[in-house]
mmCIF file with all atom_site columns, C-alpha atoms in Angstrom:
data_model
loop_
_atom_site.group_PDB
_atom_site.id
_atom_site.type_symbol
_atom_site.label_atom_id
_atom_site.label_alt_id
_atom_site.label_comp_id
_atom_site.label_asym_id
_atom_site.label_entity_id
_atom_site.label_seq_id
_atom_site.pdbx_PDB_ins_code
_atom_site.Cartn_x
_atom_site.Cartn_y
_atom_site.Cartn_z
_atom_site.occupancy
_atom_site.B_iso_or_equiv
_atom_site.pdbx_formal_charge
_atom_site.auth_seq_id
_atom_site.auth_comp_id
_atom_site.auth_asym_id
_atom_site.auth_atom_id
_atom_site.pdbx_PDB_model_num
ATOM 1   C CA . GLY A 1 1   ? -0.117  -0.064 0.112   1.00 60.00 ? 30  GLY A CA 1
ATOM 2   C CA . VAL A 1 2   ? 1.032   3.601  -0.039  1.00 67.00 ? 31  VAL A CA 1
ATOM 3   C CA . GLN A 1 3   ? 3.232   4.633  2.724   1.00 77.00 ? 32  GLN A CA 1
ATOM 4   C CA . ALA A 1 4   ? 2.737   8.002  4.337   1.00 81.00 ? 33  ALA A CA 1
ATOM 5   C CA . ASN A 1 5   ? 5.580   10.476 3.500   1.00 86.00 ? 34  ASN A CA 1
ATOM 6   C CA . GLU A 1 6   ? 6.333   14.224 4.114   1.00 88.00 ? 35  GLU A CA 1
ATOM 7   C CA . TYR A 1 7   ? 4.519   15.233 0.939   1.00 89.00 ? 36  TYR A CA 1
ATOM 8   C CA . ILE A 1 8   ? 1.452   13.125 2.301   1.00 92.00 ? 37  ILE A CA 1
ATOM 9   C CA . TYR A 1 9   ? 1.761   14.748 5.735   1.00 93.00 ? 38  TYR A CA 1
ATOM 10  C CA . THR A 1 10  ? 1.950   18.125 4.193   1.00 92.00 ? 39  THR A CA 1
ATOM 11  C CA . ALA A 1 11  ? -0.901  17.922 1.887   1.00 94.00 ? 40  ALA A CA 1
ATOM 12  C CA . LEU A 1 12  ? -2.933  16.984 4.890   1.00 94.00 ? 41  LEU A CA 1
ATOM 13  C CA . ILE A 1 13  ? -2.064  19.799 6.874   1.00 94.00 ? 42  ILE A CA 1
ATOM 14  C CA . ASP A 1 14  ? -2.716  22.088 4.219   1.00 94.00 ? 43  ASP A CA 1
ATOM 15  C CA . ALA A 1 15  ? -6.357  20.684 3.911   1.00 95.00 ? 44  ALA A CA 1
ATOM 16  C CA . CYS A 1 16  ? -6.821  21.330 7.626   1.00 95.00 ? 45  CYS A CA 1
ATOM 17  C CA . ALA A 1 17  ? -5.546  24.766 7.222   1.00 93.00 ? 46  ALA A CA 1
ATOM 18  C CA . LYS A 1 18  ? -7.857  25.554 4.666   1.00 93.00 ? 47  LYS A CA 1
ATOM 19  C CA . ARG A 1 19  ? -10.734 24.310 6.798   1.00 93.00 ? 48  ARG A CA 1
ATOM 20  C CA . MET A 1 20  ? -9.242  25.919 9.999   1.00 95.00 ? 49  MET A CA 1
ATOM 21  C CA . ASP A 1 21  ? -9.368  22.402 11.674  1.00 96.00 ? 50  ASP A CA 1
ATOM 22  C CA . VAL A 1 22  ? -6.614  22.923 14.039  1.00 95.00 ? 51  VAL A CA 1
ATOM 23  C CA . GLN A 1 23  ? -7.075  19.905 16.126  1.00 94.00 ? 52  GLN A CA 1
ATOM 24  C CA . THR A 1 24  ? -6.782  17.387 13.193  1.00 96.00 ? 53  THR A CA 1
ATOM 25  C CA . ALA A 1 25  ? -3.838  19.614 12.165  1.00 95.00 ? 54  ALA A CA 1
ATOM 26  C CA . ASP A 1 26  ? -2.319  18.915 15.431  1.00 95.00 ? 55  ASP A CA 1
ATOM 27  C CA . ARG A 1 27  ? -2.709  15.251 15.138  1.00 95.00 ? 56  ARG A CA 1
ATOM 28  C CA . VAL A 1 28  ? -1.324  14.972 11.856  1.00 94.00 ? 57  VAL A CA 1
ATOM 29  C CA . LEU A 1 29  ? 1.766   17.042 12.570  1.00 94.00 ? 58  LEU A CA 1
ATOM 30  C CA . ASP A 1 30  ? 2.282   14.854 15.690  1.00 93.00 ? 59  ASP A CA 1
ATOM 31  C CA . ALA A 1 31  ? 1.973   11.621 13.567  1.00 93.00 ? 60  ALA A CA 1
ATOM 32  C CA . ALA A 1 32  ? 4.650   13.219 11.240  1.00 92.00 ? 61  ALA A CA 1
ATOM 33  C CA . LEU A 1 33  ? 7.038   13.934 14.023  1.00 90.00 ? 62  LEU A CA 1
ATOM 34  C CA . GLU A 1 34  ? 6.574   10.576 15.387  1.00 91.00 ? 63  GLU A CA 1
ATOM 35  C CA . ASP A 1 35  ? 7.257   8.653  12.011  1.00 90.00 ? 64  ASP A CA 1
ATOM 36  C CA . ASP A 1 36  ? 10.883  7.956  11.586  1.00 87.00 ? 65  ASP A CA 1
ATOM 37  C CA . ARG A 1 37  ? 10.398  7.734  7.911   1.00 87.00 ? 66  ARG A CA 1
ATOM 38  C CA . VAL A 1 38  ? 9.370   11.257 7.456   1.00 88.00 ? 67  VAL A CA 1
ATOM 39  C CA . LYS A 1 39  ? 11.652  14.333 7.483   1.00 87.00 ? 68  LYS A CA 1
ATOM 40  C CA . PRO A 1 40  ? 9.419   17.471 8.817   1.00 87.00 ? 69  PRO A CA 1
ATOM 41  C CA . ASN A 1 41  ? 9.873   20.297 6.545   1.00 88.00 ? 70  ASN A CA 1
ATOM 42  C CA . MET A 1 42  ? 9.475   24.179 6.680   1.00 88.00 ? 71  MET A CA 1
ATOM 43  C CA . HIS A 1 43  ? 6.081   24.024 4.826   1.00 89.00 ? 72  HIS A CA 1
ATOM 44  C CA . MET A 1 44  ? 4.352   21.894 7.455   1.00 92.00 ? 73  MET A CA 1
ATOM 45  C CA . PHE A 1 45  ? 5.571   24.336 10.112  1.00 92.00 ? 74  PHE A CA 1
ATOM 46  C CA . THR A 1 46  ? 4.661   27.179 7.980   1.00 88.00 ? 75  THR A CA 1
ATOM 47  C CA . ALA A 1 47  ? 1.201   26.103 7.395   1.00 91.00 ? 76  ALA A CA 1
ATOM 48  C CA . MET A 1 48  ? 0.748   25.107 10.986  1.00 93.00 ? 77  MET A CA 1
ATOM 49  C CA . ILE A 1 49  ? 2.002   28.404 12.319  1.00 89.00 ? 78  ILE A CA 1
ATOM 50  C CA . ASP A 1 50  ? -0.303  30.489 9.956   1.00 88.00 ? 79  ASP A CA 1
ATOM 51  C CA . MET A 1 51  ? -3.283  28.385 10.726  1.00 91.00 ? 80  MET A CA 1
ATOM 52  C CA . ASN A 1 52  ? -2.725  28.652 14.758  1.00 90.00 ? 81  ASN A CA 1
ATOM 53  C CA . ALA A 1 53  ? -1.773  32.288 14.587  1.00 85.00 ? 82  ALA A CA 1
ATOM 54  C CA . ARG A 1 54  ? -5.279  33.074 12.763  1.00 87.00 ? 83  ARG A CA 1
ATOM 55  C CA . ALA A 1 55  ? -7.017  30.721 15.305  1.00 89.00 ? 84  ALA A CA 1
ATOM 56  C CA . GLY A 1 56  ? -5.374  33.043 18.069  1.00 84.00 ? 85  GLY A CA 1
ATOM 57  C CA . ARG A 1 57  ? -3.454  30.256 19.627  1.00 87.00 ? 86  ARG A CA 1
ATOM 58  C CA . ALA A 1 58  ? -0.469  32.269 20.619  1.00 82.00 ? 87  ALA A CA 1
ATOM 59  C CA . GLY A 1 59  ? 0.776   29.453 22.992  1.00 85.00 ? 88  GLY A CA 1
ATOM 60  C CA . LYS A 1 60  ? 0.644   26.879 20.189  1.00 90.00 ? 89  LYS A CA 1
ATOM 61  C CA . VAL A 1 61  ? 2.593   29.131 17.854  1.00 88.00 ? 90  VAL A CA 1
ATOM 62  C CA . LYS A 1 62  ? 5.192   29.709 20.412  1.00 87.00 ? 91  LYS A CA 1
ATOM 63  C CA . SER A 1 63  ? 5.799   26.155 20.881  1.00 91.00 ? 92  SER A CA 1
ATOM 64  C CA . LEU A 1 64  ? 5.804   25.392 17.061  1.00 92.00 ? 93  LEU A CA 1
ATOM 65  C CA . TRP A 1 65  ? 8.242   27.936 16.528  1.00 90.00 ? 94  TRP A CA 1
ATOM 66  C CA . THR A 1 66  ? 10.407  26.445 19.061  1.00 89.00 ? 95  THR A CA 1
ATOM 67  C CA . GLU A 1 67  ? 9.796   22.689 17.589  1.00 90.00 ? 96  GLU A CA 1
ATOM 68  C CA . MET A 1 68  ? 10.772  24.212 14.273  1.00 89.00 ? 97  MET A CA 1
ATOM 69  C CA . LEU A 1 69  ? 14.053  25.577 15.556  1.00 88.00 ? 98  LEU A CA 1
ATOM 70  C CA . GLN A 1 70  ? 14.951  22.685 17.332  1.00 88.00 ? 99  GLN A CA 1
ATOM 71  C CA . ALA A 1 71  ? 14.197  20.586 14.404  1.00 86.00 ? 100 ALA A CA 1
ATOM 72  C CA . GLY A 1 72  ? 16.844  22.525 12.644  1.00 86.00 ? 101 GLY A CA 1
ATOM 73  C CA . ILE A 1 73  ? 14.473  23.899 10.049  1.00 87.00 ? 102 ILE A CA 1
ATOM 74  C CA . GLN A 1 74  ? 15.061  27.381 8.856   1.00 84.00 ? 103 GLN A CA 1
ATOM 75  C CA . PRO A 1 75  ? 11.929  29.653 8.862   1.00 85.00 ? 104 PRO A CA 1
ATOM 76  C CA . ASP A 1 76  ? 11.034  31.701 5.913   1.00 85.00 ? 105 ASP A CA 1
ATOM 77  C CA . THR A 1 77  ? 9.593   35.291 5.932   1.00 87.00 ? 106 THR A CA 1
ATOM 78  C CA . PRO A 1 78  ? 6.188   34.355 5.772   1.00 86.00 ? 107 PRO A CA 1
ATOM 79  C CA . ALA A 1 79  ? 6.601   31.890 8.922   1.00 83.00 ? 108 ALA A CA 1
ATOM 80  C CA . VAL A 1 80  ? 8.490   34.591 10.774  1.00 86.00 ? 109 VAL A CA 1
ATOM 81  C CA . ASN A 1 81  ? 5.819   37.072 10.119  1.00 86.00 ? 110 ASN A CA 1
ATOM 82  C CA . SER A 1 82  ? 3.240   34.930 11.495  1.00 82.00 ? 111 SER A CA 1
ATOM 83  C CA . VAL A 1 83  ? 4.961   34.026 14.520  1.00 84.00 ? 112 VAL A CA 1
ATOM 84  C CA . ILE A 1 84  ? 5.620   37.708 15.341  1.00 84.00 ? 113 ILE A CA 1
ATOM 85  C CA . SER A 1 85  ? 1.986   38.724 14.438  1.00 81.00 ? 114 SER A CA 1
ATOM 86  C CA . ALA A 1 86  ? 0.430   35.846 16.562  1.00 78.00 ? 115 ALA A CA 1
ATOM 87  C CA . LEU A 1 87  ? 2.774   36.586 19.622  1.00 78.00 ? 116 LEU A CA 1
ATOM 88  C CA . ASP A 1 88  ? 2.061   40.494 19.446  1.00 76.00 ? 117 ASP A CA 1
ATOM 89  C CA . LYS A 1 89  ? -1.284  39.810 20.373  1.00 72.00 ? 118 LYS A CA 1
ATOM 90  C CA . SER A 1 90  ? -1.013  38.040 23.528  1.00 65.00 ? 119 SER A CA 1
ATOM 91  C CA . ALA A 1 91  ? 2.620   37.336 24.443  1.00 66.00 ? 120 ALA A CA 1
ATOM 92  C CA . SER A 1 92  ? 4.501   38.382 27.300  1.00 73.00 ? 121 SER A CA 1
ATOM 93  C CA . LEU A 1 93  ? 6.997   41.324 27.413  1.00 73.00 ? 122 LEU A CA 1
ATOM 94  C CA . ASP A 1 94  ? 9.873   38.537 27.720  1.00 79.00 ? 123 ASP A CA 1
ATOM 95  C CA . ASP A 1 95  ? 8.547   36.522 24.833  1.00 79.00 ? 124 ASP A CA 1
ATOM 96  C CA . VAL A 1 96  ? 8.374   39.503 22.608  1.00 78.00 ? 125 VAL A CA 1
ATOM 97  C CA . ILE A 1 97  ? 12.032  40.387 23.627  1.00 79.00 ? 126 ILE A CA 1
ATOM 98  C CA . GLU A 1 98  ? 13.264  36.792 23.157  1.00 84.00 ? 127 GLU A CA 1
ATOM 99  C CA . LEU A 1 99  ? 11.511  36.512 19.778  1.00 81.00 ? 128 LEU A CA 1
ATOM 100 C CA . SER A 1 100 ? 12.894  39.716 18.620  1.00 80.00 ? 129 SER A CA 1
ATOM 101 C CA . ARG A 1 101 ? 16.434  38.496 19.519  1.00 84.00 ? 130 ARG A CA 1
ATOM 102 C CA . GLN A 1 102 ? 16.015  35.322 17.495  1.00 84.00 ? 131 GLN A CA 1
ATOM 103 C CA . VAL A 1 103 ? 14.572  36.934 14.429  1.00 82.00 ? 132 VAL A CA 1
ATOM 104 C CA . GLN A 1 104 ? 17.398  39.653 14.311  1.00 78.00 ? 133 GLN A CA 1
ATOM 105 C CA . ALA A 1 105 ? 19.788  36.736 14.490  1.00 83.00 ? 134 ALA A CA 1
ATOM 106 C CA . MET A 1 106 ? 18.468  35.374 11.536  1.00 80.00 ? 135 MET A CA 1
ATOM 107 C CA . THR A 1 107 ? 18.757  38.241 9.217   1.00 71.00 ? 136 THR A CA 1
ATOM 108 C CA . THR A 1 108 ? 21.666  36.940 7.446   1.00 73.00 ? 137 THR A CA 1
ATOM 109 C CA . VAL A 1 109 ? 19.750  33.958 6.197   1.00 76.00 ? 138 VAL A CA 1
ATOM 110 C CA . VAL A 1 110 ? 16.051  35.055 6.475   1.00 82.00 ? 139 VAL A CA 1
ATOM 111 C CA . GLU A 1 111 ? 15.132  38.156 4.360   1.00 85.00 ? 140 GLU A CA 1
ATOM 112 C CA . LEU A 1 112 ? 12.772  40.417 6.612   1.00 87.00 ? 141 LEU A CA 1
ATOM 113 C CA . ASP A 1 113 ? 10.408  42.609 5.164   1.00 90.00 ? 142 ASP A CA 1
ATOM 114 C CA . CYS A 1 114 ? 8.134   45.731 6.038   1.00 91.00 ? 143 CYS A CA 1
ATOM 115 C CA . THR A 1 115 ? 5.740   43.503 7.540   1.00 91.00 ? 144 THR A CA 1
ATOM 116 C CA . SER A 1 116 ? 8.263   41.877 9.650   1.00 89.00 ? 145 SER A CA 1
ATOM 117 C CA . TYR A 1 117 ? 9.547   45.058 11.209  1.00 91.00 ? 146 TYR A CA 1
ATOM 118 C CA . SER A 1 118 ? 6.120   46.626 11.392  1.00 91.00 ? 147 SER A CA 1
ATOM 119 C CA . ALA A 1 119 ? 5.129   43.865 13.705  1.00 89.00 ? 148 ALA A CA 1
ATOM 120 C CA . LEU A 1 120 ? 8.229   43.889 15.753  1.00 89.00 ? 149 LEU A CA 1
ATOM 121 C CA . ILE A 1 121 ? 8.002   47.564 16.146  1.00 91.00 ? 150 ILE A CA 1
ATOM 122 C CA . ASP A 1 122 ? 4.335   47.491 17.173  1.00 90.00 ? 151 ASP A CA 1
ATOM 123 C CA . ALA A 1 123 ? 4.953   44.680 19.555  1.00 87.00 ? 152 ALA A CA 1
ATOM 124 C CA . HIS A 1 124 ? 7.606   46.900 21.358  1.00 88.00 ? 153 HIS A CA 1
ATOM 125 C CA . ALA A 1 125 ? 5.587   49.964 21.197  1.00 88.00 ? 154 ALA A CA 1
ATOM 126 C CA . LYS A 1 126 ? 2.733   48.363 22.846  1.00 86.00 ? 155 LYS A CA 1
ATOM 127 C CA . ARG A 1 127 ? 5.150   47.295 25.755  1.00 85.00 ? 156 ARG A CA 1
ATOM 128 C CA . GLY A 1 128 ? 6.415   50.538 26.489  1.00 84.00 ? 157 GLY A CA 1
ATOM 129 C CA . LEU A 1 129 ? 9.894   49.714 24.735  1.00 86.00 ? 158 LEU A CA 1
ATOM 130 C CA . VAL A 1 130 ? 9.940   53.063 22.851  1.00 87.00 ? 159 VAL A CA 1
ATOM 131 C CA . LYS A 1 131 ? 13.979  53.167 22.171  1.00 88.00 ? 160 LYS A CA 1
ATOM 132 C CA . GLU A 1 132 ? 13.848  49.450 21.151  1.00 89.00 ? 161 GLU A CA 1
ATOM 133 C CA . ALA A 1 133 ? 11.262  50.159 18.601  1.00 89.00 ? 162 ALA A CA 1
ATOM 134 C CA . ALA A 1 134 ? 13.218  53.177 17.295  1.00 87.00 ? 163 ALA A CA 1
ATOM 135 C CA . GLN A 1 135 ? 16.154  51.074 16.841  1.00 89.00 ? 164 GLN A CA 1
ATOM 136 C CA . LEU A 1 136 ? 14.363  48.457 14.988  1.00 90.00 ? 165 LEU A CA 1
ATOM 137 C CA . PHE A 1 137 ? 12.900  51.365 12.664  1.00 89.00 ? 166 PHE A CA 1
ATOM 138 C CA . ASP A 1 138 ? 16.792  52.302 12.084  1.00 87.00 ? 167 ASP A CA 1
ATOM 139 C CA . GLU A 1 139 ? 17.821  48.885 11.532  1.00 89.00 ? 168 GLU A CA 1
ATOM 140 C CA . MET A 1 140 ? 14.857  48.545 8.951   1.00 89.00 ? 169 MET A CA 1
ATOM 141 C CA . LEU A 1 141 ? 16.066  51.558 7.403   1.00 86.00 ? 170 LEU A CA 1
ATOM 142 C CA . SER A 1 142 ? 19.708  50.594 7.070   1.00 87.00 ? 171 SER A CA 1
ATOM 143 C CA . ARG A 1 143 ? 18.441  47.586 5.278   1.00 87.00 ? 172 ARG A CA 1
ATOM 144 C CA . ASN A 1 144 ? 16.992  49.685 2.673   1.00 85.00 ? 173 ASN A CA 1
ATOM 145 C CA . ILE A 1 145 ? 13.412  48.328 3.601   1.00 87.00 ? 174 ILE A CA 1
ATOM 146 C CA . SER A 1 146 ? 10.834  50.862 2.561   1.00 84.00 ? 175 SER A CA 1
ATOM 147 C CA . PRO A 1 147 ? 8.469   51.921 5.234   1.00 84.00 ? 176 PRO A CA 1
ATOM 148 C CA . ASP A 1 148 ? 4.622   51.920 4.530   1.00 84.00 ? 177 ASP A CA 1
ATOM 149 C CA . SER A 1 149 ? 1.762   54.119 5.876   1.00 82.00 ? 178 SER A CA 1
ATOM 150 C CA . PRO A 1 150 ? 0.576   51.664 8.656   1.00 87.00 ? 179 PRO A CA 1
ATOM 151 C CA . LEU A 1 151 ? 4.232   51.761 9.992   1.00 87.00 ? 180 LEU A CA 1
ATOM 152 C CA . LEU A 1 152 ? 4.216   55.607 10.036  1.00 83.00 ? 181 LEU A CA 1
ATOM 153 C CA . VAL A 1 153 ? 0.977   55.507 12.201  1.00 85.00 ? 182 VAL A CA 1
ATOM 154 C CA . ILE A 1 154 ? 2.499   53.257 14.514  1.00 88.00 ? 183 ILE A CA 1
ATOM 155 C CA . LEU A 1 155 ? 5.717   55.202 15.161  1.00 86.00 ? 184 LEU A CA 1
ATOM 156 C CA . ILE A 1 156 ? 3.731   58.472 15.275  1.00 82.00 ? 185 ILE A CA 1
ATOM 157 C CA . ASP A 1 157 ? 1.164   57.203 17.810  1.00 85.00 ? 186 ASP A CA 1
ATOM 158 C CA . MET A 1 158 ? 3.998   55.525 19.615  1.00 86.00 ? 187 MET A CA 1
ATOM 159 C CA . TYR A 1 159 ? 5.761   58.772 20.281  1.00 83.00 ? 188 TYR A CA 1
ATOM 160 C CA . GLY A 1 160 ? 2.497   60.845 20.800  1.00 79.00 ? 189 GLY A CA 1
ATOM 161 C CA . LYS A 1 161 ? 1.380   58.520 23.653  1.00 80.00 ? 190 LYS A CA 1
ATOM 162 C CA . CYS A 1 162 ? 4.815   58.772 25.334  1.00 73.00 ? 191 CYS A CA 1
ATOM 163 C CA . GLY A 1 163 ? 4.637   62.663 25.227  1.00 68.00 ? 192 GLY A CA 1
ATOM 164 C CA . SER A 1 164 ? 7.242   63.191 22.478  1.00 67.00 ? 193 SER A CA 1
ATOM 165 C CA . LEU A 1 165 ? 5.191   64.979 19.705  1.00 63.00 ? 194 LEU A CA 1
ATOM 166 C CA . GLU A 1 166 ? 8.631   66.589 18.761  1.00 69.00 ? 195 GLU A CA 1
ATOM 167 C CA . GLN A 1 167 ? 10.080  62.888 17.765  1.00 68.00 ? 196 GLN A CA 1
ATOM 168 C CA . ALA A 1 168 ? 6.718   62.087 15.952  1.00 64.00 ? 197 ALA A CA 1
ATOM 169 C CA . HIS A 1 169 ? 7.482   65.196 13.864  1.00 64.00 ? 198 HIS A CA 1
ATOM 170 C CA . THR A 1 170 ? 11.178  64.211 13.386  1.00 69.00 ? 199 THR A CA 1
ATOM 171 C CA . THR A 1 171 ? 9.874   60.629 12.213  1.00 67.00 ? 200 THR A CA 1
ATOM 172 C CA . LEU A 1 172 ? 7.362   61.951 9.699   1.00 64.00 ? 201 LEU A CA 1
ATOM 173 C CA . ASP A 1 173 ? 10.554  64.332 8.487   1.00 68.00 ? 202 ASP A CA 1
ATOM 174 C CA . SER A 1 174 ? 12.532  61.352 8.185   1.00 65.00 ? 203 SER A CA 1
ATOM 175 C CA . LEU A 1 175 ? 10.388  59.088 6.188   1.00 65.00 ? 204 LEU A CA 1
ATOM 176 C CA . LEU A 1 176 ? 9.540   61.977 4.070   1.00 63.00 ? 205 LEU A CA 1
ATOM 177 C CA . VAL A 1 177 ? 13.288  62.528 3.229   1.00 65.00 ? 206 VAL A CA 1
ATOM 178 C CA . TYR A 1 178 ? 13.844  58.668 2.941   1.00 61.00 ? 207 TYR A CA 1
ATOM 179 C CA . ALA A 1 179 ? 10.926  58.472 0.437   1.00 59.00 ? 208 ALA A CA 1
ATOM 180 C CA . GLU A 1 180 ? 12.434  61.330 -1.601  1.00 65.00 ? 209 GLU A CA 1
ATOM 181 C CA . ALA A 1 181 ? 15.771  60.121 -1.445  1.00 62.00 ? 210 ALA A CA 1
ATOM 182 C CA . HIS A 1 182 ? 14.670  56.486 -2.740  1.00 58.00 ? 211 HIS A CA 1
ATOM 183 C CA . ALA A 1 183 ? 12.635  58.209 -5.427  1.00 61.00 ? 212 ALA A CA 1
ATOM 184 C CA . HIS A 1 184 ? 15.813  59.771 -6.712  1.00 64.00 ? 213 HIS A CA 1
ATOM 185 C CA . MET A 1 185 ? 17.646  56.739 -6.410  1.00 60.00 ? 214 MET A CA 1
ATOM 186 C CA . ASP A 1 186 ? 15.013  54.848 -8.600  1.00 60.00 ? 215 ASP A CA 1
ATOM 187 C CA . ALA A 1 187 ? 14.806  57.555 -11.237 1.00 68.00 ? 216 ALA A CA 1
ATOM 188 C CA . ALA A 1 188 ? 18.795  57.380 -11.448 1.00 69.00 ? 217 ALA A CA 1
ATOM 189 C CA . LYS A 1 189 ? 18.540  53.721 -11.981 1.00 65.00 ? 218 LYS A CA 1
ATOM 190 C CA . ASN A 1 190 ? 16.104  53.971 -14.694 1.00 68.00 ? 219 ASN A CA 1
ATOM 191 C CA . ASP A 1 191 ? 17.963  56.682 -16.533 1.00 71.00 ? 220 ASP A CA 1
ATOM 192 C CA . ALA A 1 192 ? 20.438  54.455 -18.474 1.00 54.00 ? 221 ALA A CA 1
ATOM 193 C CA . GLY A 1 193 ? 22.574  57.746 -19.720 1.00 54.00 ? 222 GLY A CA 1
ATOM 194 C CA . SER A 1 194 ? 22.875  59.022 -16.298 1.00 54.00 ? 223 SER A CA 1
ATOM 195 C CA . ASN A 1 195 ? 26.261  58.948 -14.634 1.00 55.00 ? 224 ASN A CA 1
ATOM 196 C CA . ALA A 1 196 ? 25.315  60.861 -11.437 1.00 50.00 ? 225 ALA A CA 1
ATOM 197 C CA . ALA A 1 197 ? 26.404  59.473 -8.229  1.00 50.00 ? 226 ALA A CA 1
ATOM 198 C CA . VAL A 1 198 ? 23.638  58.383 -5.944  1.00 48.00 ? 227 VAL A CA 1
ATOM 199 C CA . THR A 1 199 ? 23.991  59.047 -2.213  1.00 46.00 ? 228 THR A CA 1
ATOM 200 C CA . PRO A 1 200 ? 22.217  55.881 -0.542  1.00 47.00 ? 229 PRO A CA 1
ATOM 201 C CA . ALA A 1 201 ? 19.515  56.983 1.909   1.00 43.00 ? 230 ALA A CA 1
ATOM 202 C CA . THR A 1 202 ? 20.634  53.969 4.400   1.00 43.00 ? 231 THR A CA 1
ATOM 203 C CA . ASP A 1 203 ? 21.588  56.507 7.254   1.00 44.00 ? 232 ASP A CA 1
ATOM 204 C CA . VAL A 1 204 ? 18.273  58.656 7.323   1.00 42.00 ? 233 VAL A CA 1
ATOM 205 C CA . GLY A 1 205 ? 17.208  56.632 10.322  1.00 45.00 ? 234 GLY A CA 1
ATOM 206 C CA . THR A 1 206 ? 20.192  57.822 12.449  1.00 44.00 ? 235 THR A CA 1
ATOM 207 C CA . THR A 1 207 ? 18.074  60.889 13.312  1.00 43.00 ? 236 THR A CA 1
ATOM 208 C CA . LEU A 1 208 ? 15.927  58.787 15.530  1.00 43.00 ? 237 LEU A CA 1
ATOM 209 C CA . SER A 1 209 ? 18.909  56.905 17.244  1.00 42.00 ? 238 SER A CA 1
ATOM 210 C CA . SER A 1 210 ? 20.759  60.306 17.769  1.00 43.00 ? 239 SER A CA 1
ATOM 211 C CA . GLN A 1 211 ? 17.799  61.483 19.738  1.00 39.00 ? 240 GLN A CA 1
ATOM 212 C CA . GLU A 1 212 ? 16.920  58.461 21.712  1.00 39.00 ? 241 GLU A CA 1
ATOM 213 C CA . ASP A 1 213 ? 18.748  59.653 25.059  1.00 38.00 ? 242 ASP A CA 1
ATOM 214 C CA . THR A 1 214 ? 16.486  63.046 25.009  1.00 34.00 ? 243 THR A CA 1
ATOM 215 C CA . LEU A 1 215 ? 12.961  60.855 24.431  1.00 35.00 ? 244 LEU A CA 1
ATOM 216 C CA . PRO A 1 216 ? 10.749  60.961 27.554  1.00 33.00 ? 245 PRO A CA 1
ATOM 217 C CA . LEU A 1 217 ? 10.795  57.332 28.198  1.00 37.00 ? 246 LEU A CA 1
ATOM 218 C CA . GLN A 1 218 ? 8.681   57.249 30.829  1.00 33.00 ? 247 GLN A CA 1
ATOM 219 C CA . ALA A 1 219 ? 7.308   53.635 30.244  1.00 33.00 ? 248 ALA A CA 1
ATOM 220 C CA . ALA A 1 220 ? 6.497   52.830 34.026  1.00 34.00 ? 249 ALA A CA 1
ATOM 221 C CA . ALA A 1 221 ? 4.474   56.120 34.527  1.00 36.00 ? 250 ALA A CA 1
ATOM 222 C CA . ILE A 1 222 ? 2.526   55.806 31.264  1.00 33.00 ? 251 ILE A CA 1
ATOM 223 C CA . SER A 1 223 ? 1.864   52.034 32.202  1.00 35.00 ? 252 SER A CA 1
ATOM 224 C CA . ASP A 1 224 ? 0.194   52.956 35.521  1.00 39.00 ? 253 ASP A CA 1
ATOM 225 C CA . SER A 1 225 ? -1.804  56.092 34.011  1.00 38.00 ? 254 SER A CA 1
ATOM 226 C CA . ARG A 1 226 ? -3.039  53.623 31.265  1.00 37.00 ? 255 ARG A CA 1
ATOM 227 C CA . GLY A 1 227 ? -4.215  51.000 33.955  1.00 42.00 ? 256 GLY A CA 1
ATOM 228 C CA . GLY A 1 228 ? -0.915  48.906 33.453  1.00 42.00 ? 257 GLY A CA 1
ATOM 229 C CA . GLY A 1 229 ? -1.394  48.827 29.169  1.00 41.00 ? 258 GLY A CA 1
ATOM 230 C CA . GLY A 1 230 ? 2.091   50.389 28.603  1.00 39.00 ? 259 GLY A CA 1
ATOM 231 C CA . VAL A 1 231 ? 2.324   52.339 25.643  1.00 37.00 ? 260 VAL A CA 1
ATOM 232 C CA . LYS A 1 232 ? 0.182   51.264 22.936  1.00 38.00 ? 261 LYS A CA 1
ATOM 233 C CA . GLY A 1 233 ? 1.190   51.577 19.122  1.00 39.00 ? 262 GLY A CA 1
ATOM 234 C CA . GLY A 1 234 ? -1.081  52.136 16.343  1.00 40.00 ? 263 GLY A CA 1
ATOM 235 C CA . GLY A 1 235 ? -2.016  49.787 13.599  1.00 39.00 ? 264 GLY A CA 1
#
């Protein structure tokens, strides 16, 4: 008869994911992990992580993430984004910091995108980690990842709620300069006859880090005034 292999298990998990049948998917993955003939793959875990993230099972997402790393499986960008998004909703501060550390250590092999950084920044902002959120934003710009409008809202909301309206304006100005610089770079690339030197915009975000020490980082006071909710980001 037909013997189960990783392709069959993966197809079963995909079928469960389409129906959001998390319980059956759990049993299928457990069977795959216990089957000595099967080598778990990234697609299995990505499908499981995405399904459980959509189901709001943050604890399961965390355990799947740990299992995947322990199995030596390198996550891809969608898997990373699903994990960040799921843990952002309900994880503890320590879990968010640990996940951020793990994800940042993977940047040499996993291509993070704007969604990745936006979710990380939002998770830190919601927990009052304003300086760390600003550092993530600087890192994102240094990797030439273009920010989008939702991220701009997150950052301005974060600075506004911690009482730094000046920093909110600085962030907006930095993003406008960044966007303009990249528009010039794109135009230069499209101009085959242009020999003009183009200055990279990778240092635009340093205006944030250079002012981090002046930020009114009163996370504890803000948390108390908001009933323990911390500095909440937008999005």
